[in-house]
Each structure stands twice: as structure tokens, then as C-alpha cells.
Coordinates of C-alpha atoms and ligand atoms in Angstrom, one line a residue:
M1 CA -204.4 -48.1 230.1
E2 CA -206.9 -45.4 231.0
S3 CA -206.3 -42.0 232.4
K4 CA -208.3 -40.8 235.4
G5 CA -210.3 -38.5 233.3
G6 CA -211.2 -41.2 230.8
D7 CA -208.7 -40.2 228.1
E8 CA -206.6 -43.1 227.1
I9 CA -202.9 -42.6 227.8
Q10 CA -201.0 -44.5 225.2
V11 CA -197.7 -45.9 226.3
S12 CA -195.5 -48.4 224.6
V13 CA -192.8 -50.3 226.4
F14 CA -190.4 -52.5 224.5
L15 CA -186.9 -53.9 224.7
L16 CA -183.9 -53.4 222.5
D17 CA -180.8 -55.5 222.2
T18 CA -177.4 -54.0 222.6
Q19 CA -177.4 -52.9 218.9
G20 CA -180.7 -51.0 219.4
C21 CA -182.8 -53.5 217.6
V22 CA -186.3 -54.5 218.9
S23 CA -186.0 -57.7 220.9
S24 CA -189.4 -57.7 222.7
W25 CA -192.7 -56.0 221.6
N26 CA -195.9 -55.9 223.6
E27 CA -199.6 -55.1 223.1
G28 CA -199.2 -51.4 224.3
A29 CA -196.4 -50.9 221.8
K30 CA -198.6 -52.4 219.1
R31 CA -201.5 -50.1 220.0
L32 CA -199.4 -47.0 219.9
M33 CA -197.1 -47.7 217.0
G34 CA -199.4 -49.9 214.9
Y35 CA -196.9 -52.7 214.2
E36 CA -197.3 -56.4 214.9
S37 CA -194.4 -57.9 216.8
R38 CA -193.3 -59.9 213.7
E39 CA -193.0 -56.6 211.8
V40 CA -190.6 -55.0 214.2
L41 CA -188.7 -57.7 216.0
G42 CA -185.0 -57.4 214.9
Q43 CA -185.7 -53.9 213.4
H44 CA -183.6 -51.0 214.6
T45 CA -185.4 -48.5 216.9
S46 CA -184.5 -45.7 214.5
K47 CA -187.4 -47.0 212.5
F48 CA -189.7 -45.0 214.7
Y49 CA -187.8 -41.7 214.1
L50 CA -188.6 -39.1 211.4
S51 CA -186.6 -39.7 208.2
D52 CA -184.8 -36.3 208.7
D53 CA -183.5 -37.6 212.1
A54 CA -181.5 -40.4 210.2
E55 CA -179.3 -37.7 208.7
T56 CA -178.4 -36.3 212.1
E57 CA -178.1 -39.8 213.6
K58 CA -180.3 -38.7 216.4
C59 CA -181.2 -42.2 217.4
E60 CA -177.6 -43.3 217.5
Y61 CA -176.7 -40.3 219.6
G62 CA -179.5 -41.2 222.1
L63 CA -178.3 -44.8 222.5
K64 CA -174.7 -43.5 223.1
R65 CA -176.0 -41.2 225.8
V66 CA -177.9 -44.1 227.5
V67 CA -174.8 -46.3 227.4
H68 CA -172.8 -43.5 229.0
D69 CA -175.4 -42.1 231.5
G70 CA -177.6 -45.2 232.1
I71 CA -180.7 -43.2 231.0
F72 CA -181.7 -41.0 228.2
E73 CA -184.8 -38.8 228.2
E74 CA -186.2 -36.7 225.4
Q75 CA -189.3 -35.4 223.8
G76 CA -189.6 -35.5 220.0
W77 CA -191.5 -36.6 217.0
R78 CA -192.0 -40.3 216.3
V79 CA -193.7 -42.0 213.4
R80 CA -196.3 -44.8 213.4
K81 CA -196.6 -47.6 210.9
D82 CA -199.3 -45.6 209.0
G83 CA -196.8 -42.8 208.6
S84 CA -198.7 -40.5 211.1
R85 CA -196.5 -38.5 213.5
F86 CA -197.0 -38.1 217.2
W87 CA -195.2 -36.1 219.9
A88 CA -193.5 -38.6 222.2
S89 CA -191.9 -38.5 225.6
V90 CA -189.2 -41.1 225.4
V91 CA -187.2 -42.7 228.2
I92 CA -184.5 -45.3 227.4
T93 CA -182.6 -47.1 230.1
T94 CA -179.9 -49.7 230.0
L95 CA -180.3 -53.4 230.9
R96 CA -177.2 -55.0 232.4
S97 CA -176.3 -58.5 233.7
R98 CA -175.3 -59.1 237.2
D99 CA -171.6 -58.6 236.3
G100 CA -172.5 -55.2 234.8
N101 CA -172.3 -56.2 231.1
L102 CA -174.8 -54.4 228.8
T103 CA -177.5 -56.8 227.7
G104 CA -179.9 -54.3 226.0
F105 CA -182.2 -51.4 226.6
T106 CA -185.8 -50.7 227.7
E107 CA -187.5 -48.0 225.7
V108 CA -190.7 -46.4 227.0
I109 CA -192.6 -44.1 224.6
Q110 CA -195.6 -42.1 225.7
D111 CA -197.8 -40.3 223.3
M112 CA -197.9 -36.6 224.4
T113 CA -199.5 -35.2 221.3
K114 CA -202.7 -34.1 223.0
R115 CA -200.9 -32.6 225.9
R116 CA -198.6 -30.8 223.5
E117 CA -201.6 -29.5 221.6
V118 CA -203.2 -28.2 224.8
E119 CA -199.9 -26.7 225.9
D120 CA -199.5 -25.1 222.4
S121 CA -203.0 -23.6 222.4
L122 CA -202.5 -22.4 225.9
R123 CA -199.2 -20.8 224.9
A124 CA -200.8 -19.3 221.8
A125 CA -203.7 -18.0 223.9
Q126 CA -201.3 -16.5 226.4
G127 CA -199.2 -15.0 223.6
G128 CA -202.3 -13.5 222.0
L129 CA -203.3 -12.1 225.3
E130 CA -199.9 -10.6 225.9
R131 CA -199.9 -9.2 222.4
R132 CA -203.3 -7.6 223.0
V133 CA -202.1 -6.1 226.3
I134 CA -199.1 -4.7 224.6
E135 CA -201.2 -3.3 221.7
R136 CA -203.7 -1.8 224.1
T137 CA -200.9 -0.3 226.2
L138 CA -199.4 1.2 223.1
E139 CA -202.8 2.6 222.0
L140 CA -203.3 4.1 225.4
E141 CA -199.8 5.6 225.4
S142 CA -200.2 7.1 222.0
A143 CA -203.7 8.5 223.0
N144 CA -202.1 9.9 226.1
D145 CA -199.3 11.4 224.0
A146 CA -201.8 12.9 221.6
L147 CA -203.7 14.4 224.5
T148 CA -200.6 15.8 226.0
Q149 CA -199.5 17.1 222.6
S150 CA -202.8 18.6 222.0
E151 CA -202.8 20.3 225.5
Q152 CA -199.3 21.6 224.7
Y153 CA -200.4 22.9 221.4
Q154 CA -203.4 24.6 222.9
R155 CA -201.1 26.2 225.5
F156 CA -198.8 27.2 222.6
L157 CA -201.6 28.8 220.6
A158 CA -202.8 30.6 223.7
D159 CA -199.3 31.9 224.4
S160 CA -198.8 32.9 220.8
G161 CA -202.2 34.6 220.9
E162 CA -201.0 36.7 223.9
I163 CA -197.8 37.6 222.1
L164 CA -199.6 38.5 218.9
A165 CA -202.1 40.7 220.8
S166 CA -199.3 42.5 222.6
S167 CA -198.4 46.1 221.8
H168 CA -194.8 45.3 220.9
S169 CA -193.4 46.3 217.6
F170 CA -193.9 43.5 215.0
P171 CA -190.1 42.6 214.7
E172 CA -190.3 41.8 218.5
V173 CA -193.5 39.9 218.1
L174 CA -192.1 37.8 215.3
Q175 CA -189.0 36.9 217.4
S176 CA -191.2 36.0 220.3
I177 CA -193.4 33.7 218.1
S178 CA -190.3 32.0 216.7
D179 CA -188.8 31.5 220.1
L180 CA -192.1 30.1 221.4
A181 CA -192.1 27.5 218.6
V182 CA -188.8 26.1 219.7
P183 CA -188.6 23.4 221.0
M184 CA -192.3 22.4 221.2
L185 CA -193.2 22.8 217.5
A186 CA -189.7 22.8 216.1
D187 CA -186.0 22.3 216.7
W188 CA -185.4 25.4 214.7
C189 CA -187.7 28.1 213.3
V190 CA -187.3 30.9 210.8
I191 CA -189.8 33.7 209.9
E192 CA -189.1 35.3 206.6
M193 CA -190.7 38.5 205.4
L194 CA -191.2 39.7 201.8
E195 CA -189.6 43.0 201.1
E196 CA -190.8 45.1 198.1
D197 CA -192.2 41.8 196.6
T198 CA -188.8 40.7 195.4
E199 CA -186.6 40.0 198.4
L200 CA -186.9 37.7 201.4
Y201 CA -185.3 38.5 204.7
A202 CA -185.2 36.6 207.9
A203 CA -187.2 38.7 210.4
A204 CA -186.8 36.1 213.2
V205 CA -184.6 33.0 213.7
S206 CA -184.6 30.5 216.6
H207 CA -182.7 27.3 217.4
H208 CA -182.5 25.4 220.6
D209 CA -178.8 25.1 220.3
S210 CA -176.8 28.4 220.4
Y211 CA -174.1 27.4 218.0
S212 CA -176.6 26.3 215.3
L213 CA -178.5 29.5 216.0
R214 CA -175.4 31.5 215.2
C215 CA -174.9 29.5 211.9
L216 CA -178.6 30.0 210.9
K217 CA -178.5 33.8 211.6
R218 CA -175.3 34.3 209.8
F219 CA -176.6 32.3 206.8
Y220 CA -179.9 34.3 206.6
K221 CA -178.0 37.5 206.9
E222 CA -175.4 36.8 204.2
H223 CA -177.4 35.1 201.5
T224 CA -180.0 36.0 199.0
Y225 CA -182.5 33.4 197.8
D226 CA -183.4 31.8 194.6
R227 CA -186.8 33.1 193.7
N228 CA -187.4 30.4 191.1
A229 CA -186.9 27.4 193.6
R230 CA -189.6 24.8 193.1
Q231 CA -189.6 24.0 196.9
G232 CA -189.1 26.0 200.1
S233 CA -190.2 29.4 201.2
W234 CA -190.3 31.1 197.8
D235 CA -192.5 28.3 196.5
V236 CA -194.8 28.7 199.5
I237 CA -194.9 32.5 199.1
K238 CA -195.6 32.4 195.4
S239 CA -198.3 29.6 195.6
G240 CA -199.7 30.8 199.0
K241 CA -200.0 27.2 200.0
A242 CA -198.4 25.6 203.1
R243 CA -196.0 22.7 202.5
L244 CA -195.4 19.6 204.7
Y245 CA -192.1 17.7 204.2
R246 CA -192.8 14.7 206.5
E247 CA -189.5 13.0 205.7
I248 CA -186.7 14.9 204.0
S249 CA -184.6 12.9 201.6
D250 CA -181.2 14.2 200.3
S251 CA -182.8 15.0 196.9
L252 CA -185.6 16.9 198.5
L253 CA -183.2 18.8 200.7
G254 CA -181.4 19.8 197.5
E255 CA -184.7 21.3 196.2
I256 CA -185.6 23.0 199.4
A257 CA -182.2 24.6 199.8
K258 CA -181.8 28.1 198.5
G259 CA -178.4 27.4 197.2
P260 CA -175.2 25.3 197.9
E261 CA -174.5 27.1 201.2
H262 CA -178.1 26.6 202.3
L263 CA -177.9 23.0 201.4
S264 CA -174.7 22.4 203.5
L265 CA -176.3 24.3 206.3
L266 CA -179.5 22.2 206.2
K267 CA -177.3 19.1 206.1
R268 CA -175.3 20.3 209.1
L269 CA -178.5 21.0 210.9
Q270 CA -179.7 17.5 210.1
S271 CA -183.1 18.7 209.1
K272 CA -185.3 15.6 208.9
S273 CA -188.8 16.9 208.7
M274 CA -190.0 20.4 207.8
M275 CA -193.2 22.4 207.3
I276 CA -193.5 25.9 205.8
S277 CA -196.6 28.1 206.2
P278 CA -197.3 31.4 204.4
F279 CA -198.8 34.4 206.2
W280 CA -201.0 37.2 204.7
A281 CA -201.7 40.8 205.3
N282 CA -204.4 42.6 203.4
G283 CA -205.1 39.4 201.4
K284 CA -201.4 39.3 200.2
V285 CA -198.8 36.8 201.2
I286 CA -196.1 38.8 203.0
G287 CA -193.9 36.0 204.4
A288 CA -193.4 32.4 205.5
I289 CA -192.7 30.5 208.7
T290 CA -190.4 27.5 208.4
F291 CA -190.5 24.9 211.2
A292 CA -188.0 22.1 211.2
F293 CA -187.2 19.0 213.3
S294 CA -183.6 18.0 213.2
D295 CA -181.7 16.2 215.9
S296 CA -184.8 15.4 218.0
D297 CA -185.9 12.8 215.5
R298 CA -189.5 14.0 215.4
R299 CA -191.6 14.1 212.3
Y300 CA -194.4 16.5 211.3
S301 CA -197.9 15.4 210.7
S302 CA -200.9 17.1 209.0
F303 CA -202.1 17.9 212.5
N304 CA -198.8 19.9 213.0
L305 CA -199.3 21.6 209.7
S306 CA -202.8 22.8 210.6
I307 CA -201.3 24.4 213.7
A308 CA -198.6 26.0 211.6
Q309 CA -201.2 27.4 209.2
D310 CA -203.3 28.7 212.1
L311 CA -200.2 30.4 213.5
G312 CA -199.4 31.8 210.1
R313 CA -202.9 33.2 209.7
R314 CA -202.8 34.8 213.1
T315 CA -199.3 36.2 212.6
G316 CA -200.4 37.8 209.4
N317 CA -203.4 39.4 211.1
A318 CA -201.2 40.7 213.9
I319 CA -198.7 42.2 211.4
E320 CA -201.6 43.8 209.6
R321 CA -202.9 45.2 212.9
S322 CA -199.4 46.4 213.9
R323 CA -198.9 48.1 210.5
L324 CA -202.3 49.8 210.7
Y325 CA -201.5 50.9 214.2
Q326 CA -198.1 52.4 213.1
K327 CA -199.8 54.1 210.2
L328 CA -202.4 55.5 212.5
E329 CA -199.7 56.7 214.9
A330 CA -197.9 58.4 212.1
Q331 CA -201.1 60.0 210.8
T332 CA -202.0 61.1 214.4
A333 CA -198.5 62.6 214.8
E334 CA -198.9 64.3 211.4
L335 CA -202.3 65.6 212.3
Q336 CA -201.0 66.9 215.7
C337 CA -198.3 68.6 213.8
A338 CA -200.7 70.1 211.3
V339 CA -203.0 71.3 214.2
Q340 CA -199.9 72.9 215.9
V341 CA -198.9 74.6 212.7
R342 CA -202.5 75.8 212.2
D343 CA -202.7 77.2 215.7
E344 CA -199.4 78.9 215.3
F345 CA -200.5 80.3 212.0
L346 CA -203.8 81.6 213.5
S347 CA -201.9 83.5 216.2
I348 CA -199.4 84.8 213.7
A349 CA -202.2 85.7 211.2
S350 CA -204.2 87.6 213.8
H351 CA -201.1 89.4 215.0
E352 CA -200.0 90.2 211.4
L353 CA -203.5 91.4 210.4
R354 CA -203.8 93.6 213.5
T355 CA -200.3 95.2 212.9
P356 CA -201.3 97.4 209.9
L357 CA -204.7 98.1 211.5
T358 CA -203.2 99.9 214.4
P359 CA -201.5 102.8 212.4
L360 CA -204.6 103.0 210.2
K361 CA -206.9 103.3 213.2
L362 CA -204.6 106.0 214.8
Q363 CA -204.6 108.1 211.6
L364 CA -208.4 107.9 211.3
Q365 CA -208.8 108.8 215.0
S366 CA -206.6 111.9 214.5
I367 CA -208.7 113.0 211.6
L368 CA -211.9 112.3 213.6
K369 CA -210.5 114.4 216.5
C370 CA -209.8 117.3 214.1
L371 CA -213.4 116.9 212.7
E372 CA -214.9 117.1 216.2
K373 CA -212.8 120.1 217.1
G374 CA -213.5 121.7 213.7
T375 CA -209.7 122.1 213.1
L376 CA -209.6 119.9 210.0
P377 CA -209.3 122.8 207.5
N378 CA -206.3 124.1 209.5
L379 CA -204.4 120.8 209.1
A380 CA -201.0 121.4 207.3
P381 CA -200.8 119.8 203.9
E382 CA -197.6 117.9 205.0
K383 CA -199.5 116.5 207.9
V384 CA -202.4 115.4 205.7
Q385 CA -199.9 113.9 203.3
R386 CA -198.3 111.9 206.1
I387 CA -201.7 110.7 207.4
V388 CA -202.6 109.5 203.8
H389 CA -199.2 107.9 203.3
I390 CA -199.3 106.0 206.6
S391 CA -202.9 104.9 205.9
D392 CA -202.1 103.9 202.4
K393 CA -199.1 101.8 203.6
A394 CA -201.2 100.0 206.2
I395 CA -203.9 99.3 203.6
N396 CA -201.3 98.0 201.2
R397 CA -199.9 95.7 203.9
L398 CA -203.4 94.5 204.7
T399 CA -204.2 93.9 201.0
H400 CA -200.9 92.0 200.6
L401 CA -201.7 89.7 203.6
V402 CA -205.2 89.1 202.4
E403 CA -204.0 88.5 198.8
D404 CA -201.5 85.9 200.2
L405 CA -204.2 84.1 202.1
L406 CA -206.5 84.1 199.0
D407 CA -203.6 82.8 196.9
V408 CA -203.1 79.9 199.3
S409 CA -206.7 79.0 199.2
R410 CA -206.6 79.2 195.4
I411 CA -203.6 77.0 195.2
T412 CA -205.1 74.5 197.7
A413 CA -208.3 74.4 195.6
G414 CA -206.2 74.1 192.4
K415 CA -207.4 77.4 191.1
L416 CA -204.2 79.3 190.5
K417 CA -204.6 80.6 187.0
L418 CA -202.0 82.0 184.8
N419 CA -202.8 84.6 182.2
C420 CA -199.7 84.5 180.0
E421 CA -198.5 87.2 177.7
D422 CA -195.2 88.5 176.3
V423 CA -193.3 89.9 179.3
D424 CA -189.8 91.4 179.7
L425 CA -188.4 90.1 182.9
S426 CA -185.7 92.7 183.0
E427 CA -188.4 95.4 182.9
V428 CA -190.4 93.7 185.7
I429 CA -187.3 93.6 187.9
H430 CA -186.7 97.3 187.4
E431 CA -190.3 98.2 188.0
V432 CA -190.5 96.2 191.3
V433 CA -187.2 97.7 192.6
D434 CA -188.6 101.2 191.8
R435 CA -191.8 100.4 193.6
Y436 CA -189.9 99.4 196.8
F437 CA -187.6 102.4 196.7
S438 CA -188.8 103.7 200.1
E439 CA -188.6 100.3 201.8
I440 CA -185.1 99.8 200.4
S441 CA -184.0 103.3 201.7
L442 CA -185.7 102.7 205.0
A443 CA -183.7 99.4 205.5
R444 CA -180.5 101.2 204.4
C445 CA -179.9 98.6 201.7
R446 CA -178.1 99.1 198.4
V447 CA -179.8 97.3 195.5
F448 CA -177.8 96.3 192.3
I449 CA -179.5 95.1 189.2
D450 CA -177.7 93.0 186.7
A451 CA -180.4 92.3 184.1
R452 CA -179.7 93.8 180.7
G453 CA -182.9 93.3 178.7
P454 CA -184.9 92.5 177.0
L455 CA -185.5 89.0 178.5
L456 CA -188.7 88.3 176.8
G457 CA -190.9 85.3 177.8
H458 CA -194.5 84.2 177.7
W459 CA -195.4 84.5 181.3
D460 CA -198.2 85.8 183.7
R461 CA -197.0 89.3 184.3
L462 CA -198.7 89.9 187.7
R463 CA -197.5 86.5 189.0
L464 CA -194.0 87.2 187.8
E465 CA -194.1 90.6 189.7
Q466 CA -195.2 88.7 192.7
V467 CA -192.2 86.4 192.5
V468 CA -189.8 89.3 192.2
T469 CA -191.6 91.2 195.0
N470 CA -191.5 88.3 197.4
L471 CA -187.8 87.6 196.9
L472 CA -186.9 91.3 197.0
T473 CA -189.0 92.1 200.1
N474 CA -187.5 89.1 202.0
A475 CA -184.0 90.2 201.1
I476 CA -184.8 93.7 202.4
K477 CA -186.4 92.2 205.6
F478 CA -183.5 89.8 206.3
S479 CA -180.5 91.9 205.3
P480 CA -181.0 95.5 206.6
G481 CA -178.0 97.7 205.8
K482 CA -176.6 95.2 203.4
D483 CA -176.2 95.0 199.6
I484 CA -178.8 93.1 197.5
I485 CA -178.1 91.9 194.0
L486 CA -180.8 91.0 191.5
S487 CA -179.5 89.4 188.4
A488 CA -181.2 87.8 185.4
A489 CA -179.8 86.2 182.2
E490 CA -180.5 83.6 179.7
V491 CA -178.9 80.2 180.5
R492 CA -179.3 77.2 178.3
G493 CA -182.6 78.0 176.8
S494 CA -184.3 79.3 180.0
V495 CA -184.0 82.4 182.1
R496 CA -182.2 82.4 185.4
F497 CA -183.2 85.0 187.9
T498 CA -181.2 85.4 191.2
V499 CA -181.8 87.5 194.3
Q500 CA -178.6 87.5 196.4
D501 CA -178.4 89.1 199.9
Y502 CA -175.8 89.3 202.6
G503 CA -178.1 89.2 205.6
I504 CA -178.8 86.8 208.4
G505 CA -179.0 83.7 206.2
I506 CA -180.9 80.4 206.9
D507 CA -179.8 77.5 209.0
A508 CA -179.0 74.4 206.8
A509 CA -181.5 72.4 208.8
D510 CA -184.3 74.9 207.9
V511 CA -183.5 75.4 204.2
D512 CA -186.0 72.7 203.1
R513 CA -188.8 74.2 205.3
V514 CA -188.8 77.7 203.9
F515 CA -190.9 76.8 200.9
R516 CA -193.6 75.1 203.0
R517 CA -196.9 76.7 204.0
F518 CA -196.9 78.8 207.2
E519 CA -193.2 78.1 207.8
R520 CA -191.3 80.9 209.4
V521 CA -187.8 79.8 210.4
G522 CA -184.7 81.3 211.9
S523 CA -184.1 83.3 215.1
D524 CA -185.5 86.6 213.9
Q525 CA -189.2 86.0 214.6
N526 CA -189.7 89.7 215.2
V527 CA -189.7 90.2 211.4
G528 CA -193.4 90.0 210.4
G529 CA -194.9 87.7 207.8
L530 CA -197.3 84.8 207.5
G531 CA -194.7 82.3 206.2
L532 CA -196.6 82.1 202.9
G533 CA -194.5 84.2 200.5
L534 CA -192.0 81.5 199.4
Y535 CA -194.7 78.9 199.3
I536 CA -196.7 81.0 196.9
T537 CA -193.6 81.9 195.0
R538 CA -192.7 78.2 194.4
Q539 CA -196.2 77.4 193.3
I540 CA -196.1 80.3 190.7
V541 CA -192.7 79.2 189.5
S542 CA -193.7 75.6 189.1
A543 CA -196.9 76.6 187.4
H544 CA -194.7 78.3 184.8
G545 CA -192.7 75.0 184.5
G546 CA -189.7 76.4 186.4
V547 CA -187.9 75.6 189.6
I548 CA -186.7 77.7 192.6
Q549 CA -183.7 76.9 194.8
V550 CA -182.0 78.5 197.7
E551 CA -178.4 78.5 198.9
S552 CA -177.7 80.0 202.2
K553 CA -175.3 80.2 205.1
M554 CA -176.1 81.5 208.6
G555 CA -174.7 85.0 209.0
E556 CA -173.5 85.2 205.4
G557 CA -176.7 85.7 203.4
S558 CA -179.0 83.9 201.0
S559 CA -179.2 83.4 197.3
F560 CA -182.6 82.4 195.8
T561 CA -182.5 81.3 192.2
V562 CA -185.4 80.9 189.9
E563 CA -185.1 79.1 186.5
L564 CA -188.0 79.6 184.1
P565 CA -188.6 78.3 180.6
F566 CA -189.4 81.1 178.2
R567 CA -192.8 79.6 177.5
V568 CA -195.3 77.7 179.6
G569 CA -196.5 74.5 178.1
V570 CA -200.0 76.0 177.7
S571 CA -200.8 79.7 177.7
E572 CA -203.3 79.4 180.6
Y573 CA -202.3 77.1 183.4
T574 CA -204.3 75.9 186.4
A575 CA -202.1 74.7 189.3
Ligands
LIG1 P1 -193.3 85.5 204.7 O1 -194.4 85.4 203.7 O2 -193.8 85.5 206.1 O3 -192.3 86.5 204.4 P2 -191.7 83.5 203.5 O4 -192.4 82.2 203.0 O5 -191.4 84.5 202.4 O6 -192.5 84.1 204.7 O7 -190.4 83.1 204.2 C1 -190.4 82.0 205.1 C2 -189.2 82.1 206.0 O8 -188.0 81.9 205.3 C3 -189.1 83.5 206.7 O9 -189.8 83.6 207.9 C4 -187.6 83.5 207.0 O10 -187.3 82.9 208.2 C5 -187.0 82.7 205.9 N1 -186.4 83.6 204.8 C6 -187.0 83.9 203.6 N2 -186.2 84.6 202.8 C7 -185.1 84.8 203.6 C8 -183.8 85.6 203.4 N3 -183.6 86.3 202.3 N4 -182.9 85.5 204.4 C9 -183.1 84.8 205.5 N5 -184.3 84.1 205.8 C10 -185.2 84.1 204.8

């Protein structure tokens, strides 16, 4: 039999008796199966089945179905005489006598092997095509994802750039950066900063879930961290290298955790992937940013890590800038303050210097007038004495002011020199009080000295006089009409000298300022002075290795106490 296309279609038709044994065999059956009729007549049709089919009684089952249904059709493997297999389409039908008794079966077997091969290869080709379509679709999808992700990251970096360049304080900047990272770059994010090189604190914490955020914040607030951890932020800070934990196993979680509480927190947060990047300022690691994926099931890649590192680098730069800016602001404020103090000082100085010049000028003018009129010889001696006294006082005042200014420039230039010799402090106190007798009387003060000498020390006499003078003249200035007590005694191997007055006192808020340069405090600004006396006094005292302190109460008076060692470390001291 020939097919239309020329391919031979092999069909075998043969008869079986009621037991399923071959009862008739024809040429077609011989061609297909390879058996001569004498070889198969009387043989059971199961002969043409695979040996495995015998176990399942496949053939018997087919014959039972034919008896029941009148026809049985199947496709399956059959075996030729030479043992080769072929894919067969089998149709078995019953043969019955007129009265309906079963007389046998007709079995038609057609070789479908070629067709099956074509179908298989078609199916395989189709399968391959489908697989390739799926693969390509996946490739396109992941390329699209990567593109979208890269676009998102670019937007993220641009947004973070804006935040980092903003003029907000850096704690605000860090919080904004951490908030920006969630949820795009992380399910939660923590920015830790190094404090004094030994402590880590969480400067910013973000989580997409508010309950977990509270847990994170509480944890970072309440716990200190193990500096020696081999993983986690301390490791990143100490090594200066970013870390990527693509997949976090339980054991790794244990190493990253900063302790048992941190471990249970990390477990509760279900952190599955993590990356930590350090950030620098002035070439020093100053903190670390931790990004973590938890419930979103995402994983970090080296691409993500490069973004984290980039962000870390730019965060460090921004912090550095912000710190410099703050420093600059503080310096500007300090400079503005210094300029203000200088301006005030200049106006005070010009006023103070002019004050003694006025009486001096008046006295000289009165003498000039007498000279012009020729009445100078007639001037009463008391009048002349008064003119000389007033002029002398004015010159003394001027000399004192100029000396103070010169002392300040000496101190600033480090050129305050001590010429030490044996000095009796008790003697110095008495001499200075005597020198200021008229000022004391003019101010209606009563001065008491409790300094039974000798109190011998190795000091610079003139500078010591200056200390006593400054403290006494201040007491006179700020406690008119009141008592002043100067006491000196040896206390525990040094000498303690105190000037106590009962005058206006100093406000507690101003006490620290009185020893600074150009500082004049309190309400009584009518009392003259350059605000230098106590500054110079303190410099002289500390040049002698001593200290000066003040105790004061507004309206109740002040007590300045100087403590001096009996001997300066070296006989000549340069401050
Ligand atoms: P000055 O050289 O102008 O006298 P000081 O440096 O000696 O300035 O004093 C600084 C400021 O300290 C004074 O302007 C005054 O306000 C305050 N002060 C100093 N001594 C006393 C005192 N005994 N009682 C109250 N205030 C004082």
C-alpha cells in the first residue's frame, strides 16, 4: 500500500480466534511484523506487545474491552520479529456469527512511528520556541526592571543630593537621607555616628512600619554596642570598608547583632539582606549607614552596595561641610563679639583718657592766663599748691591708664616679666593703703588691715603693689562710705591675701567676666575704668604661680582672694 506522497503506509490486518490467537495472517501483516504465517498462526496476539506489557496484562485488558464494547482502539508500542519496536495505531473489533456468538477478532495495526517522530519533533520545536519566548520575555522584564531601578536610583541620588546640599542642620539632613532610603533602598535604615571615637549613637532611624520604627528607635536609644564585633557597623567603622550581606543566615545574624537584644530585634524585623557603608569627614570614618531588607523579600546586590557607598561618601562630605559652616558661624559670632568689645573699649578708652586731660588743661590754662596778665607772682601759695596737686593727680591717672594699656600689650605679646626679690607682703599692703589715703578719705571709707607681718616671699615687688592697688582702688570705687578690710596670712604653705568690701557687689551672672579683658560689668557704668585692672591682676597672680577668686553678692559687697606661693618656680618669669 502506498501513501499519496510516496511514503509507504504499513498496515497489517489479521484475524484472531476467540482466545486471541492468530487465526489468519496476510502479506501486509508479514511485511509489517516480519513473521511468516506459519510462525504466528496459533500464537497469542500478546506476542506483538512489549515484554513489560505482559506484567500489566495489557493485551488481555484490550481483548476484554473489545468483547464488552465491540471495538478497542489504542496507540502503543509493538514489537517486530527482529525485536525492533514501532509505534502502532491498533484497532481490534469483534467477529460474531449470525446468532451473535463471538467467533473471533479482527486486529488492524498501522505503523505510526514516522508520524509520531514528526509530531514529537514538532512538539519539541514548539516547546523550544515557547521556552525561548519565555526566556526572552524574562530577559526583557529584568532589563526593564533594571532600567526602572536605575532610574529610581538616579532619582534617589538626585533627591539625596538636594537634601545634602540644603542648609539644614546635619541631624535633620541625616534623618531626611534615612527617610529617603525607605522604602526604595531599604525596608529600614539606621545612620550611626561615632562620638569621641569610642561610642556609636543612632543619629537617624527609619522604618516603613511605625511599630517596628518605635522598636528600632527604642533599641538604639537604650543600648551600647560591642566595639569588638567582627561584623556589623563597628567592623565597618574600624575597617573603613563597606559590607554586603546578600543573604543573612541565623549564624551571620548572631555575628552582626550588637548583643542578645539586638539579635532578637533583628530576628523580629526579619532582616534578610543587609549592607553597611561607612562615611568619612576629614579623611576619618565618622559613622556608618545600615540598609536592610526584611519583609519585602528583596536582596542587595553589588550594584546596591555601590549606591550605598556613593551615598555614604556624599553624606560624609555634607557633614564635613556642615561642621565647617557651624565652626565658621561660631567664629564669625566670636569675631563680631570681639569687634563689639573692641569698639566699646575704644569709646571707653578715649573717654577715660580725656577725663584726666580736662582738669590738667584747665589748670594749665589758668596759669597761662596769669602769665598773660602778669599776675603769676601774686598767686597765693595755696592756689599754686592746689593747681599742682590737681595736675599731678591727672597725670597720675593718665600714667596709670597708659601703664594698664602697656601691660595688656606686654601680656598679649608674652612679655610680662617678673623681677623677683624678697618682699614683705604685709609691708606692701600698709604702703599702698597709705598711698591711697586721700582717695579713701574722699570716698568716706574706713580701711582695716589685718596683716601682721612679716609675710616674706620671693615676689616681684612692683607687680605685687599693682595687685594690692587694683583690688584696693576697686573696693574704694565700688563701696563708697563703707568699710574695707585687707587681710593677709599664711595658709597651708602659701599666703592668702583678701580684700573685702561691703559695696555694690557683682551679679552672679557677671562674676566670671570680671577677670576678662575690657570687661566692665554691673549697673554703675559711671564709675570710670578701662576694665583692665582685674585682667592684669590675674595675669600677675598666675605669673607668680597663684590664683585669684571672687565671692560676691549684689548689694552686699565683694571679697577678692589671692593665694600666692612664697616662691615663684623661677626667679624671673615671662608670662
Ligand atoms: P577697671 O580697670 O576699669 O577698674 P577692673 O578689671 O578692675 O576694671 O574691673 C572690672 C569690673 O569688675 C568693674 O567694671 C566692675 O564692674 C567690677 N568690679 C571690680 N571690682 C569690684 C568690686 N570690688 N565691687 C563691685 N564690682 C567690682
